[in-house]
Short mmCIF file of C-alpha atoms in Angstrom, two decimals:
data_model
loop_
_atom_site.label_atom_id
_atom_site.label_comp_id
_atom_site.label_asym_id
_atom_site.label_seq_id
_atom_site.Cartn_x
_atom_site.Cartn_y
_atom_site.Cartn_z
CA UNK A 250 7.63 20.37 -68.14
CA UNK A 251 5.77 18.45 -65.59
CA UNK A 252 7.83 15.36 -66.33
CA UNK A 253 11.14 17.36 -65.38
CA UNK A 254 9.26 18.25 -62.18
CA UNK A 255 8.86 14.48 -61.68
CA UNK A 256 12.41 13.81 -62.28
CA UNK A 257 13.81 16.26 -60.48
CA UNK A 258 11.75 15.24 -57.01
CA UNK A 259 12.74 11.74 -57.79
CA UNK A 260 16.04 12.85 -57.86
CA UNK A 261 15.97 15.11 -54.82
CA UNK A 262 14.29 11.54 -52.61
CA UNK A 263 17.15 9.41 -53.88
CA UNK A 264 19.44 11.67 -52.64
CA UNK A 265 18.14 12.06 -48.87
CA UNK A 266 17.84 8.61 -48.80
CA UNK A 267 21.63 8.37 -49.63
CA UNK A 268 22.44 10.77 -47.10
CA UNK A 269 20.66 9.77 -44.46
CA UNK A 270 21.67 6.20 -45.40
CA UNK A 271 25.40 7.74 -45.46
CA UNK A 272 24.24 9.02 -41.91
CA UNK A 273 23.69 6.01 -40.46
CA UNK A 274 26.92 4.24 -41.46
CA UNK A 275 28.90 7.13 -40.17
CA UNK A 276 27.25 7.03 -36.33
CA UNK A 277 29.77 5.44 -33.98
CA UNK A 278 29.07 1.97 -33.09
CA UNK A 279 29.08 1.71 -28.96
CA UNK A 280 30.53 -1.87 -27.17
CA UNK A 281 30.81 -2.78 -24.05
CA UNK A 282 34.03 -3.23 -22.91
CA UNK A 283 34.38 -4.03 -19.14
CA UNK A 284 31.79 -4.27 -16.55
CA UNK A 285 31.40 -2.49 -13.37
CA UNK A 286 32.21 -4.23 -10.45
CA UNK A 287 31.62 -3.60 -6.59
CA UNK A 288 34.24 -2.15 -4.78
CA UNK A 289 32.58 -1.52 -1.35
CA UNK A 290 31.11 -2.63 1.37
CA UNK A 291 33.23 -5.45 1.20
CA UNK A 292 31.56 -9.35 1.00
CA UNK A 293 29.88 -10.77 4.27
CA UNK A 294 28.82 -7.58 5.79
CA UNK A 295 25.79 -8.15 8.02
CA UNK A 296 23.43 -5.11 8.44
CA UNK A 297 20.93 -5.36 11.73
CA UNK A 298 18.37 -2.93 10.65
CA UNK A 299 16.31 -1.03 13.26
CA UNK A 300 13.33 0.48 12.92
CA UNK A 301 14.42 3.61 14.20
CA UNK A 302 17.20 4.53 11.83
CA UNK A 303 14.81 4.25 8.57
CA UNK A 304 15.55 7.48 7.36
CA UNK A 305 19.17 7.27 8.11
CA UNK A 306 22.19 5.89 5.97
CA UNK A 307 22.71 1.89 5.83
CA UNK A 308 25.86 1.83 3.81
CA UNK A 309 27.53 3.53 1.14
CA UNK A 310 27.89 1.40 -1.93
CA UNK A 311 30.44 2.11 -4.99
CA UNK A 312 31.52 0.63 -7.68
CA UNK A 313 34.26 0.48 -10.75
CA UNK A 314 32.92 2.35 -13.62
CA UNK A 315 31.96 0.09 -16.85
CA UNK A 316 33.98 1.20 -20.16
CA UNK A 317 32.26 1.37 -23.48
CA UNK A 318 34.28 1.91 -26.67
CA UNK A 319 33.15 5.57 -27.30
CA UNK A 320 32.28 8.18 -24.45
CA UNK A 321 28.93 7.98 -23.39
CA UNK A 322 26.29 8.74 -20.46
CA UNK A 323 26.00 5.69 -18.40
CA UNK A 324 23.07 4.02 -16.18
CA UNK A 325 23.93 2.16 -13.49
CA UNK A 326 21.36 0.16 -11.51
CA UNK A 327 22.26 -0.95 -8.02
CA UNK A 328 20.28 -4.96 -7.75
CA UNK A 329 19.38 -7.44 -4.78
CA UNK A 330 18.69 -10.52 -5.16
CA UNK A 331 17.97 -13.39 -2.68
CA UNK A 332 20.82 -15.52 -2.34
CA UNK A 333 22.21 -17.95 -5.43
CA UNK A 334 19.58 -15.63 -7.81
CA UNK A 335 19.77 -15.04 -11.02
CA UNK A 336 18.84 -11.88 -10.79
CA UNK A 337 15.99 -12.10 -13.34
CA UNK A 338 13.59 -10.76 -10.47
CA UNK A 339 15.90 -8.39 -8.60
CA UNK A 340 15.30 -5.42 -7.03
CA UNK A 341 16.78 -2.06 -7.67
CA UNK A 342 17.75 -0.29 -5.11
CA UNK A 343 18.91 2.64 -6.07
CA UNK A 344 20.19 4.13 -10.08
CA UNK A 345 22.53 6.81 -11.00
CA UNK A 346 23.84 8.23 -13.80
CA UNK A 347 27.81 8.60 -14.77
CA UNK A 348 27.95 8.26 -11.16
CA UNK A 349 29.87 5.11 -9.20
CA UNK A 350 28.34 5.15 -5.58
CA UNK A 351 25.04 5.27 -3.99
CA UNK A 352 24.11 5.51 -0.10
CA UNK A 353 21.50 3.15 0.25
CA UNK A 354 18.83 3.80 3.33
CA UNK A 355 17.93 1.90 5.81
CA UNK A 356 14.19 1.38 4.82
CA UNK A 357 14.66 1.07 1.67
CA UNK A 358 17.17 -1.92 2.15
CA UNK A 359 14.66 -3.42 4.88
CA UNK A 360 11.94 -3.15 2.42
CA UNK A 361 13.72 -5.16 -0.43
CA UNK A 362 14.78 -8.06 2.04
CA UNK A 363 10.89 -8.21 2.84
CA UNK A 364 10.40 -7.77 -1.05
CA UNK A 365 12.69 -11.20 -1.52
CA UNK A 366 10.86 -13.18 1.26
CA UNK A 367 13.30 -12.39 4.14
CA UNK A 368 11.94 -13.21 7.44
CA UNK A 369 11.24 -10.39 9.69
CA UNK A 370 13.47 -10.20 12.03
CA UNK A 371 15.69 -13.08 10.96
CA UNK A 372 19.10 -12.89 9.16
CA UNK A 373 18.99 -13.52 5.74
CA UNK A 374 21.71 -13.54 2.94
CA UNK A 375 21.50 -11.70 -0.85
CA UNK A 376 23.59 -11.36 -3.28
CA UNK A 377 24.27 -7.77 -4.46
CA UNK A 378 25.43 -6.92 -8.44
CA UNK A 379 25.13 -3.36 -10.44
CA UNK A 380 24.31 -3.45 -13.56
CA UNK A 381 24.92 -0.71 -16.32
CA UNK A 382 23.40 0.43 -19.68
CA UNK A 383 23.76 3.08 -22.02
CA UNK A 384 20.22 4.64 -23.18
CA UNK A 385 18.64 1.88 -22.28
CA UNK A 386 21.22 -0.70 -24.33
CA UNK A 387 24.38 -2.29 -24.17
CA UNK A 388 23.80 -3.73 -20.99
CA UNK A 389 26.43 -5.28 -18.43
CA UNK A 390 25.97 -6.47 -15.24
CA UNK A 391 29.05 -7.32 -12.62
CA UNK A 392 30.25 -10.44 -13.32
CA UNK A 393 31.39 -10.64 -9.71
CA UNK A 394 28.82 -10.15 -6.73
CA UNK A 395 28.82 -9.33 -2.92
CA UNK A 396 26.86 -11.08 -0.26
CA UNK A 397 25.59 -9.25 2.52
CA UNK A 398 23.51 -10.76 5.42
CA UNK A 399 20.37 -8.57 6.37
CA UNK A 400 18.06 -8.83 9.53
CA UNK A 401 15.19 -6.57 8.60
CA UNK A 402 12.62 -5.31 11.46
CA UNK A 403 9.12 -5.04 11.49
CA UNK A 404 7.76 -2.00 10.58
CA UNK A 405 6.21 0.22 13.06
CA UNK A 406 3.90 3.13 12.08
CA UNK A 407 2.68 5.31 14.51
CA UNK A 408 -1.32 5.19 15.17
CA UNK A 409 -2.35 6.55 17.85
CA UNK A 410 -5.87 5.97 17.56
CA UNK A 411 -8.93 4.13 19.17
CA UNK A 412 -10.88 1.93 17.31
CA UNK A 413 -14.49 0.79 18.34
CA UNK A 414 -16.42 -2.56 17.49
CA UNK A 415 -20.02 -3.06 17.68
CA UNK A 416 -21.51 -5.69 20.03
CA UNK A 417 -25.09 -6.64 20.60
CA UNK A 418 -27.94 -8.94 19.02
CA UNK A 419 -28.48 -6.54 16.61
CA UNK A 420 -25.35 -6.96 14.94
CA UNK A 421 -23.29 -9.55 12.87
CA UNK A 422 -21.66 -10.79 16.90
CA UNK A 423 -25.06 -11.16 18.82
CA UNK A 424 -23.58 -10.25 22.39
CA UNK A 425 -20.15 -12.07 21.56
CA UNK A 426 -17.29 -9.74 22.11
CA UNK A 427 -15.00 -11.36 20.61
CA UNK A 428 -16.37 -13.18 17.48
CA UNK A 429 -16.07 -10.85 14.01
CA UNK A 430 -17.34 -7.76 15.98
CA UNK A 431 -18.11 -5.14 13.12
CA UNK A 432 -15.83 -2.13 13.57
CA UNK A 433 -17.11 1.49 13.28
CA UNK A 434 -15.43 3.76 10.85
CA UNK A 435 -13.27 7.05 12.17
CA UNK A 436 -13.50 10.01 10.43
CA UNK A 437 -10.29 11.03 8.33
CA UNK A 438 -10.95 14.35 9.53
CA UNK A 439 -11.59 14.11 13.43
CA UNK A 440 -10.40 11.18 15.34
CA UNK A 441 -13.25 11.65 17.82
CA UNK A 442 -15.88 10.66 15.39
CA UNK A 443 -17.20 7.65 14.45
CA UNK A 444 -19.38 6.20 11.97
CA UNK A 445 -21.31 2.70 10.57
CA UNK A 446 -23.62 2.68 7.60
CA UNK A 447 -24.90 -0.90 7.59
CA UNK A 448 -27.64 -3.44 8.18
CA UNK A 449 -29.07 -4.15 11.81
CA UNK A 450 -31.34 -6.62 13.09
CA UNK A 451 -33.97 -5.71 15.32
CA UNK A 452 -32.54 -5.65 18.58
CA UNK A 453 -30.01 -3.33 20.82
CA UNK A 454 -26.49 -2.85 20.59
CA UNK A 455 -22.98 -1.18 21.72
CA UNK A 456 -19.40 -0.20 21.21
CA UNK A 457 -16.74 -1.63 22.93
CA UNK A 458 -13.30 -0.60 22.36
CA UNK A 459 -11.13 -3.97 22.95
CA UNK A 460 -12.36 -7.18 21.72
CA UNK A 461 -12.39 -9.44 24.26
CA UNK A 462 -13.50 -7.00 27.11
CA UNK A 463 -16.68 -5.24 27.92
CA UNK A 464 -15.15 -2.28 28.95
CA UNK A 465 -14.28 0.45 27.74
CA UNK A 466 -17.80 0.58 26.69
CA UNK A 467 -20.27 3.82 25.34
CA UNK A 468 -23.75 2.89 25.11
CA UNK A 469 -26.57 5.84 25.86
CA UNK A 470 -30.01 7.09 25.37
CA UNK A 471 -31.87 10.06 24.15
CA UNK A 472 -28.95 11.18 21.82
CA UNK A 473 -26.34 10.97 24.57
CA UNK A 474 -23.33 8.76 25.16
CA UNK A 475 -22.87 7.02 28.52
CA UNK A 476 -19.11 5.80 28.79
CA UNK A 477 -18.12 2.67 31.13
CA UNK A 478 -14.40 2.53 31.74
CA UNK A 479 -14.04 -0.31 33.51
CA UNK A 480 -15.87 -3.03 34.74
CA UNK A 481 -16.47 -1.91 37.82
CA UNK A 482 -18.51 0.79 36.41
CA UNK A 483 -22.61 0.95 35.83
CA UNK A 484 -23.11 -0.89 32.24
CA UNK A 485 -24.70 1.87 30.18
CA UNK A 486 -27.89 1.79 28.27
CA UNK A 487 -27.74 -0.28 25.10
CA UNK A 488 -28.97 1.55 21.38
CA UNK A 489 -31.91 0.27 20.09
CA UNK A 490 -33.20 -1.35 16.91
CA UNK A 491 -36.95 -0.83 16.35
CA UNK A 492 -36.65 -3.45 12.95
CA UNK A 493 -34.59 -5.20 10.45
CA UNK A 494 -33.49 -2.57 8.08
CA UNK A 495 -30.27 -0.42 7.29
CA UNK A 496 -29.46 2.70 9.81
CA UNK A 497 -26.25 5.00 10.01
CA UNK A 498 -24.91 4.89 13.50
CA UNK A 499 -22.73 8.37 14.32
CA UNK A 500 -21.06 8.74 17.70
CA UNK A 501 -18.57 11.42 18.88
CA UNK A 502 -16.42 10.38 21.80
CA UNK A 503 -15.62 13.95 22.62
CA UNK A 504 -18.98 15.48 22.64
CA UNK A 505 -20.27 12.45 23.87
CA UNK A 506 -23.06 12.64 21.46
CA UNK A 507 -24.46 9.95 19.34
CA UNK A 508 -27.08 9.96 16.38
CA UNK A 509 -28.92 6.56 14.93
CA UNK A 510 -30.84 7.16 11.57
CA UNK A 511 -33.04 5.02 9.17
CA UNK A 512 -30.51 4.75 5.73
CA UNK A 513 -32.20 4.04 2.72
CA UNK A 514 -30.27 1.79 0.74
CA UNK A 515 -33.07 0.14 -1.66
CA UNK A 516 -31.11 1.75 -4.36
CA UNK A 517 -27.86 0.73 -3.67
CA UNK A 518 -25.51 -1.01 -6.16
CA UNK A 519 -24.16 -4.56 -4.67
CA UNK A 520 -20.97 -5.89 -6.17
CA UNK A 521 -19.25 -8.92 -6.37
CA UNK A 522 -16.04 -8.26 -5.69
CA UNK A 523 -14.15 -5.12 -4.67
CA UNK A 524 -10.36 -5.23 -3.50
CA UNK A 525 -7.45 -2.80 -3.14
CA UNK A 526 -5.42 -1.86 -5.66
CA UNK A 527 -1.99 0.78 -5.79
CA UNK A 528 1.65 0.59 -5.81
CA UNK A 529 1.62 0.34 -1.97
CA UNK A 530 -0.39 -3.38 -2.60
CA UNK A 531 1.09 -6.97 -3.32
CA UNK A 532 -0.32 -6.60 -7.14
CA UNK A 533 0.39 -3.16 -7.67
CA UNK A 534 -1.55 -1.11 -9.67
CA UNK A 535 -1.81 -4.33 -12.16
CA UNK A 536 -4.44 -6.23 -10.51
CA UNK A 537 -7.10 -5.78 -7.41
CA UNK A 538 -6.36 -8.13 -3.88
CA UNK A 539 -9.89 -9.49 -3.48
CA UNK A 540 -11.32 -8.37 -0.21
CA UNK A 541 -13.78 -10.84 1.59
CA UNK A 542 -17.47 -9.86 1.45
CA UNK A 543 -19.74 -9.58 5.01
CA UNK A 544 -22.80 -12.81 4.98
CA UNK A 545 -24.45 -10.46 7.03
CA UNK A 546 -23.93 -7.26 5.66
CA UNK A 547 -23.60 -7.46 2.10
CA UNK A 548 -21.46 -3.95 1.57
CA UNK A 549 -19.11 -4.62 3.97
CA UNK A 550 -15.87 -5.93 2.77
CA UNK A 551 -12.62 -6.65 5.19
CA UNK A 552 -9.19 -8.30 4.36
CA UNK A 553 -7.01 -10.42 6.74
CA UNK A 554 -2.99 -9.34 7.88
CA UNK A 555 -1.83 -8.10 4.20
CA UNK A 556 2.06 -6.37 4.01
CA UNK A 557 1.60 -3.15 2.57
CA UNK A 558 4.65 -1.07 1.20
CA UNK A 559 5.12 2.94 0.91
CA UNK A 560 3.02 4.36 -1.43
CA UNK A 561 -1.24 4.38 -2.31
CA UNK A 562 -4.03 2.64 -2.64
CA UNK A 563 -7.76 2.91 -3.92
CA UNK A 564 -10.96 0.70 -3.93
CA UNK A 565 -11.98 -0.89 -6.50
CA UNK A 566 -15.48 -2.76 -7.65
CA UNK A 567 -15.43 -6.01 -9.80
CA UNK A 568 -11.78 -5.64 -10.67
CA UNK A 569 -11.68 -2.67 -13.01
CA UNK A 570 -11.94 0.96 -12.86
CA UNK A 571 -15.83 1.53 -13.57
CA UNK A 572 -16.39 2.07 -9.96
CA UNK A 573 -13.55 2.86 -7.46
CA UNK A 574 -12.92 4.71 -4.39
CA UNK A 575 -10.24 6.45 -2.31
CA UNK A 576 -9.51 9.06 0.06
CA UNK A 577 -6.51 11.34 1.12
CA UNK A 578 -6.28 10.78 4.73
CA UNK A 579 -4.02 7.51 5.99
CA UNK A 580 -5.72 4.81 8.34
CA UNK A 581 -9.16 6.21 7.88
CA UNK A 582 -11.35 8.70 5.64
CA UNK A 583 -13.04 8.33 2.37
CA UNK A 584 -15.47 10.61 -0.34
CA UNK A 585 -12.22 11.34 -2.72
CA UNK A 586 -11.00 9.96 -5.47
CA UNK A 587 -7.58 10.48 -4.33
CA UNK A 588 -4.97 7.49 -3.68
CA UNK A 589 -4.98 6.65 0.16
CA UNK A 590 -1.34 7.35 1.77
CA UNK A 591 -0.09 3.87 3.06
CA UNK A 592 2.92 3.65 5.24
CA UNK A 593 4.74 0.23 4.91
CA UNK A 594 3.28 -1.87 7.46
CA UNK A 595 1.06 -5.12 7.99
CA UNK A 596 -2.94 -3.94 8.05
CA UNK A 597 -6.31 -5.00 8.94
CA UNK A 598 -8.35 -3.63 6.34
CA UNK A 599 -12.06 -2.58 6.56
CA UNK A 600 -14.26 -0.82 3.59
CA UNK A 601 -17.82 0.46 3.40
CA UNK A 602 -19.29 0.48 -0.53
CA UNK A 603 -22.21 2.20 0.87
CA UNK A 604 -20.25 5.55 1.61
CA UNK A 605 -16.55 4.51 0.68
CA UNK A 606 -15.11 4.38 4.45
CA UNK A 607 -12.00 2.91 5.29
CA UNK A 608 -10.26 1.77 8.10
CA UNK A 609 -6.48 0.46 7.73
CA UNK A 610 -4.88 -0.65 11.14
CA UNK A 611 -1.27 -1.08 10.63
CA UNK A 612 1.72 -3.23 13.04
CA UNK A 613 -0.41 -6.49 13.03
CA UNK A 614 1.18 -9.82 13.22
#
């Protein structure tokens, strides 16, 4: 009995094989037949993109639809590519699906010339294909192209903020004010408060708002901030240092209070390396962009003019995720694990591994 048990469930596999088999053989085959080709804007266009107009429509592109040999959902991928590309590293700029035009913005076209090394504010040309697949296969790509010339602007983000460097002999400057001042960190929460966790020597120091110039100035006494707006006026009181050693520095530029405290930082981690990392950075979220350590102050990281593109950014310490920081506010903040919002710009970047403080200033050079 059991071997008629066997023989039947041998019998019963064979079968679904077959039929699944039979399955397979019957599913319609799917070949590309033409490919989809660019209708409009027509070749040579030049778009002069202002800063401005980001949100609003650059052109409208469309396109022939691709045939395939059985009816089918299609993908279409709109690509950029620099000039005479081969379009191995283009860009999409927009996809659809069964659908033959797209209305490409204005930032988003400004950000792919930057993205393929176009020259701010310089025309450049690229090429312009769309490419089409069918889940994923079957692919065809124009065999045809249009080349448009793009001038793409620098980026402007709005920050309206002050920003405040520390000058005096008991900082990384001495009493240069224009010579790596350390910058104070602004609160993602009030923009009238400001804040360094760091080492000082022993000595006295102050905060001057434009490198270069002694005034605007704060200095004070007694817990109390004395502001100099131009040179004209009394220089204020300098802070004081009693001894080498690591302090937090508070001041609040609307209260026109201040508060120096001893920091204890003999059990602080040091790292060597931390850099940024996020879709909004030149390595994505792939790989950290080293940031450059302080001599002086050996938590205290900064990075030089970097392009940054829409999106977020964290921390990170010795280039994996063990130890990483981030923050929800743009420009300034820290204590969350959250990616910091990053408008596409060109930044000065300053970070704090004592406390995780940030400061990002954007429209740089």
């Amino acid at each position: 009995m059991k071997n008629i048990y066997k023989i039947l469930i041998a019998f019963i596999g064979v079968l679904a094989v077959s039929c699944n088999a039979d399955a397979v053989d019957n599913r319609p085959i799917v070949d590309a037949v033409s490919t989809p080709e660019i209708t409009a804007p027509a070749t040579g266009i030049e778009f002069i993109l202002d800063a401005d107009d980001a949100s609003k429509e650059a052109a409208k592109f469309t396109w022939s639809k691709a045939a395939y040999s059985a009816p089918v959902v299609v993908s279409y991928k709109l690509l950029i590519d620099k000039k005479g590309g081969d379009f191995a590293k283009a860009i999409t700029l927009e996809t659809t699906s069964n659908i033959t035009e797209v209305s490409v913005l204005v930032k988003d076209l400004n950000q792919a010339a930057i993205d393929l090394g176009g020259p701010l504010e310089v025309a450049s040309l690229f090429d312009v294909k769309v490419a089409s697949s069918v889940s994923g296969g079957v692919p065809q790509i124009s065999k045809t192209l249009i080349t448009i010339s793009v001038t793409p602007y620098r980026g402007k983000v709005a920050y309206n903020f002050q920003d405040w460097y520390l000058v005096g002999d008991a900082t990384v400057s001495g009493w240069d004010n224009n010579k790596g001042n350390q910058i104070l960190f602004r609160s993602g929460k009030s923009a009238n408060e400001y804040t360094f966790t760091g080492f000082f020597k022993a000595g006295a120091f102050k905060a001057i708002n434009t490198l270069g110039s002694w005034a605007p100035m704060y200095g004070g006494s007694d817990g109390t901030l004395a502001y100099r707006g131009k040179d004209s006026d009394p220089d204020p009181a300098s802070f004081a240092i009693p001894t080498d050693g690591y302090y937090t520095f508070t001041m609040d530029v609307q209260k026109l209070t201040y508060k120096l405290t001893a920091y204890d930082a003999s059990a602080a981690k040091t790292y060597s390396t931390v850099g940024i990392i996020g879709d909004s950075t030149p390595k994505g979220w792939d790989n950290s962009t080293p940031m450059l350590k302080s001599a002086f102050n050996g938590h205290i990281w900064s990075l030089g003019i970097t392009s940054l593109k829409d999106g977020g950014l964290k921390f990170r310490a010795e280039n994996n995720w063990d130890v990483s920081w981030g923050g929800s506010t743009p420009f300034s903040g820290g204590g969350s694990g959250d990616n910091i919002p990053v408008a596409a710009s060109k930044y000065v970047i300053y970070f704090n591994d004592l406390d995780g403080s940030y400061l990002m200033i954007p429209n740089q050079g």
